[in-house]
Coordinates of C-alpha atoms in Angstrom, one line a residue:
M638 CA 15.4 -19.4 15.3
T639 CA 13.1 -18.3 12.4
Q640 CA 10.6 -15.7 13.6
T641 CA 7.3 -15.7 12.3
Y642 CA 4.7 -12.9 12.3
D643 CA 1.2 -12.9 12.5
F644 CA 0.4 -10.6 9.7
D645 CA -3.5 -10.2 10.5
E646 CA -3.2 -9.5 14.2
M647 CA -0.1 -7.0 13.1
N648 CA -2.5 -5.3 10.5
R649 CA -5.5 -5.0 13.2
T650 CA -3.2 -3.3 15.3
V651 CA -1.8 -0.9 12.9
I652 CA -5.4 -0.3 11.4
R653 CA -6.7 0.4 15.1
E654 CA -4.0 2.9 15.8
F655 CA -4.1 4.5 12.6
R656 CA -7.9 5.3 13.5
N657 CA -7.3 6.1 16.7
T658 CA -4.4 8.7 15.8
G659 CA -5.8 10.3 13.0
G660 CA -3.6 8.5 10.9
K661 CA -0.2 7.6 12.6
A662 CA 1.0 4.2 13.6
G663 CA 3.7 2.8 15.7
G664 CA 6.0 -0.2 15.2
V665 CA 7.5 -0.5 11.8
F666 CA 5.3 2.2 10.3
E667 CA 6.5 4.6 13.3
G668 CA 7.1 8.2 11.6
M669 CA 6.1 7.1 8.0
P670 CA 3.0 8.4 6.2
L671 CA 0.1 5.5 6.2
V672 CA -3.0 5.2 4.1
L673 CA -5.6 2.4 4.4
V674 CA -6.5 0.9 1.4
H675 CA -10.1 -1.2 1.6
H676 CA -10.2 -3.5 -1.4
I677 CA -12.5 -6.7 -2.1
G678 CA -11.1 -9.9 -2.7
V679 CA -10.8 -11.6 -5.9
K680 CA -11.9 -15.1 -4.5
S681 CA -13.6 -14.2 -1.5
G682 CA -15.9 -11.1 -2.3
I683 CA -14.9 -9.7 1.2
E684 CA -13.8 -6.3 2.2
R685 CA -10.4 -6.3 3.6
V686 CA -8.2 -3.2 4.6
A687 CA -4.2 -3.0 3.9
P688 CA -1.9 -0.4 5.5
L689 CA 0.6 0.8 3.3
V690 CA 3.2 3.3 3.4
P691 CA 2.5 5.7 0.3
L692 CA 4.3 8.2 -1.7
L693 CA 2.4 11.4 -1.5
Q694 CA 3.5 13.9 -4.0
D695 CA 1.8 16.8 -5.6
G696 CA -1.7 16.0 -4.1
R697 CA -1.3 12.5 -5.6
I698 CA -0.9 9.0 -3.9
F699 CA 0.9 6.1 -4.8
V700 CA 1.2 2.7 -3.4
F701 CA 4.1 -0.3 -3.7
A702 CA 3.1 -3.9 -3.9
S703 CA 6.8 -4.5 -2.4
K704 CA 5.6 -7.3 0.0
G705 CA 9.1 -7.0 1.9
G706 CA 10.4 -8.1 -1.6
S707 CA 8.8 -11.3 -1.6
D708 CA 8.7 -13.0 -5.2
E709 CA 5.0 -12.8 -5.2
N710 CA 2.7 -9.8 -5.4
P711 CA 0.7 -9.5 -2.2
H712 CA -3.1 -10.4 -2.8
W713 CA -4.2 -6.9 -2.1
Y714 CA -2.3 -6.0 -5.6
G715 CA -4.9 -8.7 -7.3
N716 CA -7.9 -7.8 -5.6
L717 CA -7.0 -4.0 -7.0
L718 CA -6.6 -5.4 -10.6
A719 CA -9.8 -7.2 -10.1
H720 CA -11.9 -4.3 -8.4
P721 CA -10.1 -1.1 -8.6
Q722 CA -12.8 1.0 -7.3
I723 CA -11.5 1.4 -3.9
T724 CA -12.1 3.1 -0.6
V725 CA -8.8 4.8 1.2
E726 CA -8.5 6.5 4.5
L727 CA -5.6 9.2 4.7
G728 CA -5.3 11.2 8.1
T729 CA -9.0 11.4 9.4
E730 CA -10.1 11.7 5.6
T731 CA -12.2 8.8 3.8
F732 CA -12.7 8.7 0.1
P733 CA -13.5 6.6 -2.9
A734 CA -10.7 6.2 -5.2
T735 CA -9.8 4.3 -8.3
A736 CA -6.7 2.3 -8.4
R737 CA -4.3 2.7 -11.5
V738 CA -1.1 0.6 -12.0
V739 CA 1.6 3.0 -13.1
T740 CA 4.1 1.5 -15.7
G741 CA 7.2 2.4 -17.9
A742 CA 9.4 5.3 -17.0
E743 CA 6.6 6.7 -15.1
R744 CA 6.8 3.6 -12.8
D745 CA 10.4 3.6 -12.1
D746 CA 10.6 7.6 -11.4
I747 CA 7.8 7.2 -8.7
Y748 CA 9.7 3.9 -7.5
A749 CA 12.8 5.6 -7.5
R750 CA 11.5 8.6 -5.7
Q751 CA 9.9 6.4 -3.0
S752 CA 13.2 4.5 -2.4
A753 CA 15.1 7.9 -1.8
L754 CA 12.5 8.9 0.7
E755 CA 12.1 5.1 2.4
P756 CA 15.3 3.0 1.7
Q757 CA 13.8 0.0 2.6
F758 CA 11.8 0.1 -0.8
A759 CA 14.9 0.0 -2.7
E760 CA 15.7 -3.2 -0.6
H761 CA 12.5 -4.6 -1.4
Q762 CA 13.4 -4.2 -5.0
R763 CA 17.0 -5.7 -4.8
N764 CA 15.3 -8.7 -3.1
T765 CA 12.9 -10.1 -5.6
K766 CA 13.1 -11.0 -9.6
R767 CA 10.1 -9.4 -10.0
L768 CA 9.2 -6.0 -10.6
I769 CA 7.5 -4.2 -7.9
P770 CA 4.0 -2.9 -9.1
V771 CA 3.5 0.8 -8.1
I772 CA -0.5 1.8 -8.2
E773 CA -2.0 5.5 -8.0
V774 CA -4.9 5.7 -5.9
V775 CA -6.7 8.2 -8.0
R776 CA -9.5 10.2 -6.1
S777 CA -12.8 9.7 -7.6
E778 CA -14.1 13.1 -9.1
N779 CA -17.4 13.4 -7.2
D780 CA -15.4 13.4 -3.9

């Protein structure tokens, strides 16, 4: 029997837990770092929030458009390409940022670091033919 998930409901639960606990969540995100990325829908123009497992390194924040190893990019990734000015929640902090796609050797290095910390990311890359995009969340200068 195939199990189906209501990802919208799961995201709402994760977002609620994140905000109620100062940046933590249970379930599949138990014990992992988490960020909430606010993005604007390309078609709808509606603000949405994606809970993502980031790589937090040397004051930098990276997120990964893995979609669990699916052969297509998550919708939020296309939204970031179209509207790179975003808002991010990290712990109890909320700040404006710009999404920057990381490419080439830098992308490969960052993805390898994330895969070493969170092995499911290596599995996601093995499960798809596409190269999973890496996005740096760059804090706005005036923040």
